[in-house]
PDB file of C-alpha atoms in Angstrom:
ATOM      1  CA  UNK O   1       3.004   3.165  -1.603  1.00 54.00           C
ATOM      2  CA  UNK O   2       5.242   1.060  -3.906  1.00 86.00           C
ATOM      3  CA  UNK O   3       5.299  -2.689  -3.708  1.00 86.00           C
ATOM      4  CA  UNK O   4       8.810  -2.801  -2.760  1.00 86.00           C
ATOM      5  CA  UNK O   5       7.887  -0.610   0.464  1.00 90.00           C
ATOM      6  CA  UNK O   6       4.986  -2.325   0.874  1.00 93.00           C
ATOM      7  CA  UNK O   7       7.321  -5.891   1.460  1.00 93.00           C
ATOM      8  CA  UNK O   8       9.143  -3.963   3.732  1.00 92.00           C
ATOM      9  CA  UNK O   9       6.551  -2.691   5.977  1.00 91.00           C
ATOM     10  CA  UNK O  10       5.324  -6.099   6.194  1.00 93.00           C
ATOM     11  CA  UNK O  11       8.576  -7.680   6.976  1.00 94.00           C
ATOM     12  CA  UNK O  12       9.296  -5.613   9.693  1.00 94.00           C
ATOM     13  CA  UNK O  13       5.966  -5.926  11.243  1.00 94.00           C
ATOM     14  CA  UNK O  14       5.721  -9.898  11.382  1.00 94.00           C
ATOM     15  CA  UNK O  15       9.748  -9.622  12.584  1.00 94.00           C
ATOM     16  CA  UNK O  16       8.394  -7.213  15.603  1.00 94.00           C
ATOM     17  CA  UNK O  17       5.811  -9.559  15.852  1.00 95.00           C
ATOM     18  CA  UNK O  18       8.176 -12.276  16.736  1.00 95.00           C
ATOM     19  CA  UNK O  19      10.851 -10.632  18.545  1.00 94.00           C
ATOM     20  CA  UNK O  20       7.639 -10.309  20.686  1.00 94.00           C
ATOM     21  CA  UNK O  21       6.323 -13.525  20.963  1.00 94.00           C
ATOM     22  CA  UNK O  22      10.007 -14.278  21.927  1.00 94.00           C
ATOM     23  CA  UNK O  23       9.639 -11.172  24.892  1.00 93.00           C
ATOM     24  CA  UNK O  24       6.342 -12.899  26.123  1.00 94.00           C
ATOM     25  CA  UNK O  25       8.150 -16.353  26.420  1.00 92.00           C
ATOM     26  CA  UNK O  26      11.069 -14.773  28.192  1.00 89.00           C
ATOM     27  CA  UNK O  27       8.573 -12.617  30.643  1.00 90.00           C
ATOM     28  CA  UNK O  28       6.828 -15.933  31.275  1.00 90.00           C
ATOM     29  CA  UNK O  29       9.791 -17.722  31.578  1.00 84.00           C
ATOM     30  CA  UNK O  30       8.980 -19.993  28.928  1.00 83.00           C
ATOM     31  CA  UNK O  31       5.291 -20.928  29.388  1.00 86.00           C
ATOM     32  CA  UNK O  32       4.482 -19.122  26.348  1.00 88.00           C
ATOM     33  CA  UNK O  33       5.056 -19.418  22.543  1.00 92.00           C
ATOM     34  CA  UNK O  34       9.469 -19.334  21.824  1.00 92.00           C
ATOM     35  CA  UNK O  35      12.130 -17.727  22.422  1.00 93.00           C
ATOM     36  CA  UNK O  36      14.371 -16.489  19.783  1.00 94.00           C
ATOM     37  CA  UNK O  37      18.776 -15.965  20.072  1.00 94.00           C
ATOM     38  CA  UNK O  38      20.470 -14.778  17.265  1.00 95.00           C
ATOM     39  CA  UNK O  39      24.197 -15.628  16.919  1.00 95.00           C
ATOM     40  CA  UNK O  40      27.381 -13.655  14.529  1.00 96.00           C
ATOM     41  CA  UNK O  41      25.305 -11.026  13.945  1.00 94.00           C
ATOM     42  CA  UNK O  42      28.070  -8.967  13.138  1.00 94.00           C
ATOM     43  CA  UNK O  43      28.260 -10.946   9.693  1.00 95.00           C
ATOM     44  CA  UNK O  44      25.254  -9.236   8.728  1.00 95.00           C
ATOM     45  CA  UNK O  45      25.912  -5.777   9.584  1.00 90.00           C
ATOM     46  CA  UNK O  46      25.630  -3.274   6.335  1.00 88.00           C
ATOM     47  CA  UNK O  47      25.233  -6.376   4.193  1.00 93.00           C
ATOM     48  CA  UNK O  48      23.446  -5.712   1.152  1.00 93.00           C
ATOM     49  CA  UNK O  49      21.917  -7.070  -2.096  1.00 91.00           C
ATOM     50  CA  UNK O  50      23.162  -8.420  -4.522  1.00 96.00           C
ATOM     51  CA  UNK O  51      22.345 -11.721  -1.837  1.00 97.00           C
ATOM     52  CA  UNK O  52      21.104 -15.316  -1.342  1.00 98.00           C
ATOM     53  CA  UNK O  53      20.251 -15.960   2.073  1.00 98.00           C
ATOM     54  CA  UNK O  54      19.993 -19.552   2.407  1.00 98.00           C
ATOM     55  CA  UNK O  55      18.224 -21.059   5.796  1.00 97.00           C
ATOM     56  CA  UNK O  56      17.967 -24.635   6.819  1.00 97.00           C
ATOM     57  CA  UNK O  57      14.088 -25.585   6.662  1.00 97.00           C
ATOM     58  CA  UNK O  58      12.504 -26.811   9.607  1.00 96.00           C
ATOM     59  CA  UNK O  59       9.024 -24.938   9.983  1.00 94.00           C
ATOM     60  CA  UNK O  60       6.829 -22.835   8.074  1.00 93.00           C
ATOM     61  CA  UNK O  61       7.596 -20.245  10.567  1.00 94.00           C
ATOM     62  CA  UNK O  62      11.294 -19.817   9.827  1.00 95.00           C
ATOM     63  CA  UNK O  63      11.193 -16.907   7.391  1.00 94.00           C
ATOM     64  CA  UNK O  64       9.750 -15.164  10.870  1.00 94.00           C
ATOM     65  CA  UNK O  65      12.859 -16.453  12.623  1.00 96.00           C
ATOM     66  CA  UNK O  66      15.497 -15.074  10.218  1.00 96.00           C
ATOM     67  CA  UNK O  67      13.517 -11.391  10.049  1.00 94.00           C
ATOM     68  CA  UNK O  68      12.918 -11.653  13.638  1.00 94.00           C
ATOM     69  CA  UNK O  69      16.689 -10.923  13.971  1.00 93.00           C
ATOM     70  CA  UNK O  70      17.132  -8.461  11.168  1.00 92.00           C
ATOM     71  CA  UNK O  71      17.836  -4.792  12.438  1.00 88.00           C
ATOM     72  CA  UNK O  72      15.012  -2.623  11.646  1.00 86.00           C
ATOM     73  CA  UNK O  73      17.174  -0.621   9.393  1.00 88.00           C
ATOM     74  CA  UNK O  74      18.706  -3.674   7.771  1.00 93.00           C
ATOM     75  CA  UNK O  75      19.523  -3.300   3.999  1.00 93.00           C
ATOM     76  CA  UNK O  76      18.632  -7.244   3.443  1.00 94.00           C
ATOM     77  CA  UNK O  77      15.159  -5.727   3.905  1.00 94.00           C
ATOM     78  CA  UNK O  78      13.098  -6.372   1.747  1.00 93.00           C
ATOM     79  CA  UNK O  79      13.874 -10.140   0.895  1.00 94.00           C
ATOM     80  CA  UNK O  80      11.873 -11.700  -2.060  1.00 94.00           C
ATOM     81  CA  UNK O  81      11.164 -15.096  -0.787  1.00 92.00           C
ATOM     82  CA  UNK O  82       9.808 -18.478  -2.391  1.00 91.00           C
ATOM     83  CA  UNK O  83       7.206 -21.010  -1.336  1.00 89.00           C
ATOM     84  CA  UNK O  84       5.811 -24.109  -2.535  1.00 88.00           C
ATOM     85  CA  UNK O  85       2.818 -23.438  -4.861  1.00 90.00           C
ATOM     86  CA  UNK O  86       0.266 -25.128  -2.641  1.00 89.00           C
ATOM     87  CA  UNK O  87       0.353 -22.646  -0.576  1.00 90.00           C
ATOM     88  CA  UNK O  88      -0.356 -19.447  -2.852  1.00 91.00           C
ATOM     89  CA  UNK O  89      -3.793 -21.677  -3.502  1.00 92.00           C
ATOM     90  CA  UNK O  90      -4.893 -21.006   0.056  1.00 93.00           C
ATOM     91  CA  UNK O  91      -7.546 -17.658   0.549  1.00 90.00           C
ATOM     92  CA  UNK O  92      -6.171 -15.009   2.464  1.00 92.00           C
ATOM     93  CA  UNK O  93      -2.870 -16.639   3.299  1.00 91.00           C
ATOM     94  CA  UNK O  94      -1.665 -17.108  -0.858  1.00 90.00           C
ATOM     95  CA  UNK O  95      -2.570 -13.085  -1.193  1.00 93.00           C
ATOM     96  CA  UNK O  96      -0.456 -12.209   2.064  1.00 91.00           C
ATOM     97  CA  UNK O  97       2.280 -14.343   0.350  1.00 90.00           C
ATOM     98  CA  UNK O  98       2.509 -12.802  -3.104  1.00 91.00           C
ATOM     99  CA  UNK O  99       1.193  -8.688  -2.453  1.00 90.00           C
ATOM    100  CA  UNK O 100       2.164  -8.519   0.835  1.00 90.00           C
ATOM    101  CA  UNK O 101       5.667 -10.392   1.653  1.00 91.00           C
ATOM    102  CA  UNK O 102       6.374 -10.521  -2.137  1.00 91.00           C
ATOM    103  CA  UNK O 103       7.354 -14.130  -1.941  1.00 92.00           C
ATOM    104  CA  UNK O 104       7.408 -15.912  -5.357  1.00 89.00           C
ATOM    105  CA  UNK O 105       5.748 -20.048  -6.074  1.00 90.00           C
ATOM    106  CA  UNK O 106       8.179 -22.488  -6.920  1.00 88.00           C
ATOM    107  CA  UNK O 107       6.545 -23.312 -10.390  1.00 89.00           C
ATOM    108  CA  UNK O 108       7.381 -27.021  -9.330  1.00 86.00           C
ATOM    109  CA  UNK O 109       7.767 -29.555 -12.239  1.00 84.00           C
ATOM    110  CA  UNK O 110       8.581 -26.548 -14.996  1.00 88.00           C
ATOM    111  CA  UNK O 111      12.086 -26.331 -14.660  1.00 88.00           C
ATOM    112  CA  UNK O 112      14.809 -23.842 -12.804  1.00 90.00           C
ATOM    113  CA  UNK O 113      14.308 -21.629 -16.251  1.00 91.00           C
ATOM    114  CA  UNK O 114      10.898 -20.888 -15.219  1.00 92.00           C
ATOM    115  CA  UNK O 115      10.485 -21.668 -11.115  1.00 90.00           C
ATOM    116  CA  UNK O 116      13.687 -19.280 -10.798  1.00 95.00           C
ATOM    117  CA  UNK O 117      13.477 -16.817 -13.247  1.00 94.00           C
ATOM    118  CA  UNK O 118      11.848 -13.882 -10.828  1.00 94.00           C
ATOM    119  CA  UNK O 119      14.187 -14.448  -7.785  1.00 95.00           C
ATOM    120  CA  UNK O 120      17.129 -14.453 -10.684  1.00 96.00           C
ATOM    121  CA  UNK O 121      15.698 -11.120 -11.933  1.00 96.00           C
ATOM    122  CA  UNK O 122      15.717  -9.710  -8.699  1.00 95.00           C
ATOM    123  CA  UNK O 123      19.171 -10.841  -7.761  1.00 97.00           C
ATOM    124  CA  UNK O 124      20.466  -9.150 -11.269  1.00 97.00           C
ATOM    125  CA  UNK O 125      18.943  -6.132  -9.947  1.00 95.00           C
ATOM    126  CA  UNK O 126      20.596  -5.851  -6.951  1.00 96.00           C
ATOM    127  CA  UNK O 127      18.283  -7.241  -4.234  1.00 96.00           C
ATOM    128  CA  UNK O 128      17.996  -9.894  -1.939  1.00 97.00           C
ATOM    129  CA  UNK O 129      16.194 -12.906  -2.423  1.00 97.00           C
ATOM    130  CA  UNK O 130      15.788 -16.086   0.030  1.00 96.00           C
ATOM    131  CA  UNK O 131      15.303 -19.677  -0.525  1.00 96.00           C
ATOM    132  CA  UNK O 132      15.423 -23.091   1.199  1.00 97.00           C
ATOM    133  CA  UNK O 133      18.336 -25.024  -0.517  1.00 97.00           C
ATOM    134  CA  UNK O 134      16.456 -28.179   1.341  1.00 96.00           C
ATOM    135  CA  UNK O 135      13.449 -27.555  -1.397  1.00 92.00           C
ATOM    136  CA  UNK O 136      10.937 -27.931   2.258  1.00 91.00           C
ATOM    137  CA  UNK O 137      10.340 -28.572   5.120  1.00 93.00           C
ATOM    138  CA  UNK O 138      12.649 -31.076   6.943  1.00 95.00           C
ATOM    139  CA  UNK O 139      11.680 -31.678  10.058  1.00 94.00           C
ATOM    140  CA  UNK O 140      14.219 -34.231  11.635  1.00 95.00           C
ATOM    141  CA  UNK O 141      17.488 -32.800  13.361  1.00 96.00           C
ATOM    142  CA  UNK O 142      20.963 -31.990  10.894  1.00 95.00           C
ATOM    143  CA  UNK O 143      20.755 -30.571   7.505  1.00 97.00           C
ATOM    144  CA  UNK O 144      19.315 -32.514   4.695  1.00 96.00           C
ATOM    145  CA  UNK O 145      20.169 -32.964   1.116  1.00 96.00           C
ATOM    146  CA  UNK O 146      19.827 -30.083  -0.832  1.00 96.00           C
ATOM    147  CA  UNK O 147      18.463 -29.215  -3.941  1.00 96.00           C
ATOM    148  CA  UNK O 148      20.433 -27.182  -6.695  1.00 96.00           C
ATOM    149  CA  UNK O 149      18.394 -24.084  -6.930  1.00 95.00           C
ATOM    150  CA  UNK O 150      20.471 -21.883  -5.181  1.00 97.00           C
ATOM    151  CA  UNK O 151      23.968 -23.225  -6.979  1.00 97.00           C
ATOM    152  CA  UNK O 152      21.761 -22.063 -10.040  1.00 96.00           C
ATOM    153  CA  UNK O 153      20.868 -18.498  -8.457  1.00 97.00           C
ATOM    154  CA  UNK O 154      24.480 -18.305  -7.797  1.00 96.00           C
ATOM    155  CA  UNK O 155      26.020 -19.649 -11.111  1.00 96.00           C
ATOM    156  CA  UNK O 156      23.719 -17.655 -13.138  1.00 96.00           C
ATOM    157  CA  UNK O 157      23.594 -14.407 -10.939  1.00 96.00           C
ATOM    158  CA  UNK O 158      27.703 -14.614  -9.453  1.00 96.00           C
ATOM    159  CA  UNK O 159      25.582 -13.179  -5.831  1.00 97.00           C
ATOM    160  CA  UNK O 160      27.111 -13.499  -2.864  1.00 97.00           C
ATOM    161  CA  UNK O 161      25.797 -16.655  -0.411  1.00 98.00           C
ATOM    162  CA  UNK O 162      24.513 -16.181   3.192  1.00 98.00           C
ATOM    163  CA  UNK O 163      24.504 -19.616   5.224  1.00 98.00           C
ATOM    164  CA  UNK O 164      22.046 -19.327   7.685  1.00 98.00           C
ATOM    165  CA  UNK O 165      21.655 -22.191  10.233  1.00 98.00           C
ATOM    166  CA  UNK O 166      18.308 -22.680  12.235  1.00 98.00           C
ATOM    167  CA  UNK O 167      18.812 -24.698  15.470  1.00 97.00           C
ATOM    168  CA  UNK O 168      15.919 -25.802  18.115  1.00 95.00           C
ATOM    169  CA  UNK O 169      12.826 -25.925  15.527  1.00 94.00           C
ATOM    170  CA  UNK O 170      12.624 -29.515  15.063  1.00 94.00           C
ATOM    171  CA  UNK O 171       9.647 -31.509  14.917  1.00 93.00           C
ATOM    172  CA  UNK O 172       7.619 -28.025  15.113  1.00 91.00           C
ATOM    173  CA  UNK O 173       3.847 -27.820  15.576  1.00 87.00           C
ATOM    174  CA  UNK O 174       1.327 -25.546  16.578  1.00 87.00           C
ATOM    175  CA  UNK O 175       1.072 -26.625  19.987  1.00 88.00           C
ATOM    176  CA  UNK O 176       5.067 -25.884  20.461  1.00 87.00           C
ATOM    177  CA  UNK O 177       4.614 -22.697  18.618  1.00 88.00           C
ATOM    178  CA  UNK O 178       1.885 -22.001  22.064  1.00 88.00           C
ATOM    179  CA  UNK O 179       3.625 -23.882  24.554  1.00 88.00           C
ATOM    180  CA  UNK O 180       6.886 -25.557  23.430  1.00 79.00           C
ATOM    181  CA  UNK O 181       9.216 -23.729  25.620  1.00 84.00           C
ATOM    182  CA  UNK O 182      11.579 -23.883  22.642  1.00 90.00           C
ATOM    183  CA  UNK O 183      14.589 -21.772  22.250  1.00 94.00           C
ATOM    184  CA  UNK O 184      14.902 -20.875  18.404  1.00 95.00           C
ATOM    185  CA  UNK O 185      18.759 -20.265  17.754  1.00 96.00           C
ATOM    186  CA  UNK O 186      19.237 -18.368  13.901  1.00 97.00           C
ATOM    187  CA  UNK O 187      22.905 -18.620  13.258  1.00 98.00           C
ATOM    188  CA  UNK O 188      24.007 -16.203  10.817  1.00 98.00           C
ATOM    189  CA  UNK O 189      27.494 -18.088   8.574  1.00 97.00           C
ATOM    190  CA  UNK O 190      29.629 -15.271   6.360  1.00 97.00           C
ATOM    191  CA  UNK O 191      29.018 -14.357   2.982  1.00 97.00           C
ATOM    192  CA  UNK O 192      31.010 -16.215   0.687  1.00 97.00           C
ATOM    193  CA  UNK O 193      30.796 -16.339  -3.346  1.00 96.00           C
ATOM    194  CA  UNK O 194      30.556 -20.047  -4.912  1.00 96.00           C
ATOM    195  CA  UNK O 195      32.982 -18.835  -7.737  1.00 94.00           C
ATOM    196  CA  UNK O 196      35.488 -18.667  -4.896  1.00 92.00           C
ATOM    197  CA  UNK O 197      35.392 -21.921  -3.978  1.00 92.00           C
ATOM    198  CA  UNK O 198      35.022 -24.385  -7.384  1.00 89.00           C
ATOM    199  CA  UNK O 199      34.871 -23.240 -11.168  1.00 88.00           C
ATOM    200  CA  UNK O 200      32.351 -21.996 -12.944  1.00 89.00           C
ATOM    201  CA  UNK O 201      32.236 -21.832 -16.576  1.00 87.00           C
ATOM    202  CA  UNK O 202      30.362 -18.764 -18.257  1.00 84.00           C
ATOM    203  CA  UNK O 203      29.329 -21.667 -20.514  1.00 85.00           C
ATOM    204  CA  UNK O 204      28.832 -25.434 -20.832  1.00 89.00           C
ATOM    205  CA  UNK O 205      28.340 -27.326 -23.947  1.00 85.00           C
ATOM    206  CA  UNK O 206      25.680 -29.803 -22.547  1.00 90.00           C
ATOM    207  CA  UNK O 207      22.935 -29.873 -20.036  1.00 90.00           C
ATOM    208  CA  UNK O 208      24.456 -32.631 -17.980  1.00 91.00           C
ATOM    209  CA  UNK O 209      27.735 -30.548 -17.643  1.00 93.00           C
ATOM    210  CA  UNK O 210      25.738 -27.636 -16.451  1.00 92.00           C
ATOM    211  CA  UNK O 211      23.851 -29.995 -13.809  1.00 92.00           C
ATOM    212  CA  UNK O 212      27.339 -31.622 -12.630  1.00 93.00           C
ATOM    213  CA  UNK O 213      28.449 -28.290 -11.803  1.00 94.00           C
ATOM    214  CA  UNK O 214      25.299 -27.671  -9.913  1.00 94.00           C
ATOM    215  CA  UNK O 215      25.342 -30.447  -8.159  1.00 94.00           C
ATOM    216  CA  UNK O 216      29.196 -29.949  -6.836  1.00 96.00           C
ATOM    217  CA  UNK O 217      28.061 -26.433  -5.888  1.00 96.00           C
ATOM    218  CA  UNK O 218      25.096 -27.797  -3.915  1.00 96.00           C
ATOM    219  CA  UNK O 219      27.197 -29.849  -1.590  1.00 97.00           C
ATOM    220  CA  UNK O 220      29.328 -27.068  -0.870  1.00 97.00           C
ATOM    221  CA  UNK O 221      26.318 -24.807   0.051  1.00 97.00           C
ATOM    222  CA  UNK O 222      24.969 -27.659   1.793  1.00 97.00           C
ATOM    223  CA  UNK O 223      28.540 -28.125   3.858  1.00 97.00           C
ATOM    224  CA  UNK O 224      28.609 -24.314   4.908  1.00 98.00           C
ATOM    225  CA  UNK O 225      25.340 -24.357   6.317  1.00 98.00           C
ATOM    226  CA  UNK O 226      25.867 -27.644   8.115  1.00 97.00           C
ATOM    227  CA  UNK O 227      29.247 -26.676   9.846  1.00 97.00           C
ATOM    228  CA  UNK O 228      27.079 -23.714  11.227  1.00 97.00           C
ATOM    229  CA  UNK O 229      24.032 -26.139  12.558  1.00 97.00           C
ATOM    230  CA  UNK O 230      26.811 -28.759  13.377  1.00 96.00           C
ATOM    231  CA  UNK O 231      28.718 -26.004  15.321  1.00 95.00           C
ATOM    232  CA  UNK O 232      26.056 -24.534  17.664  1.00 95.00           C
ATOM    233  CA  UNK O 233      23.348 -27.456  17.868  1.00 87.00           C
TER     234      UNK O 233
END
């Protein structure tokens, strides 16, 4: 079995595993673990790769929230995704990570060259990667600042953009994850291309040009993603 099919056996499984967590909590009308509504899922269907799919972070569950809602014969499967380096450090859980979801570590502190060079590899050839624009975990209501790793996915890459909004997984712990009696809302925005909406050089003469541009691009990925949270909150 090759590693690619490998990611997407395990992707489907843990999203089966939480659509049914989200059947248990609706069979036990809510005593039990979350429930889980997906919302303009028609701006997902036959989407493929080339893609950044870029979620709102409010848990270290919500990769399981977005593939919860994929189809099982969804062509965004498998999505490379990234996660803080900490975590890759861990037994058991940093070897799941890396041979088993194929996520990448952020390399933090060694520059967007190096922390993004894999997911920018993958985009190039034509697959889908995912990443938290908010850099972590954010666990107070609204959208956050956001960092400009994806503008530099896009910029560099010219892949589409998939706003993804996750509503309802604030202030997350493992007792809600038993017993919250959340409802989980994944919001699913349409794909849109940054070079659509501002200009992007194919080169700029100095760093700091390069970063202004990325940091223009950053609010605008950070505005699409609000107006969904903003919208169905």
């Amino acid at each position: 079995m090759t590693r690619w099919r490998v990611y997407w056996f395990s992707q489907i499984l843990t999203g089966l595993l939480f659509k049914i967590l989200s059947l248990v909590s609706r069979f036990t009308l809510g005593a039990m673990f979350f429930s889980i509504e997906a919302k303009n899922r028609e701006n997902i269907v036959n989407l493929s790769g080339p893609l950044i799919v870029t979620p709102n972070h409010k848990t270290y569950f919500d990769h399981f929230f977005v593939l919860a809602n994929l189809p099982l014969n969804s062509k965004l499967l498998p999505a490379r995704g990234i996660a803080i380096d900490y975590l890759f450090k861990i037994p058991v859980l940093g070897w799941v990570l890396k041979n088993l979801l194929g996520a990448y570590p952020t390399y933090k502190g060694q520059g967007l060259d190096v922390s993004l060079r894999d997911p920018l590899k993958i985009l190039l050839n034509g697959y889908v990667v995912g990443i938290y624009p908010e850099g972590g975990i954010r666990y107070k209501p609204g959208v956050h600042p956001v960092k400009i790793g994806v503008a530099y996915l896009a910029a560099k890459s010219k892949a589409p953009i998939l706003p993804v909004a996750i509503i309802g997984a604030e202030y997350f712990s493992f007792k809600i994850f038993l017993f919250g009696r959340r409802k989980i809302k994944v919001v699913f925005g349409k794909p849109y291309k940054i070079q659509d909406l501002m200009e992007i050089k194919e080169h700029y003469d100095t760093k700091e040009e390069f970063n202004a541009m990325l940091a223009r691009a950053s609010e605008i990925i950070k505005n699409k993603i609000e107006e969904l949270y903003n919208k169905n909150a």
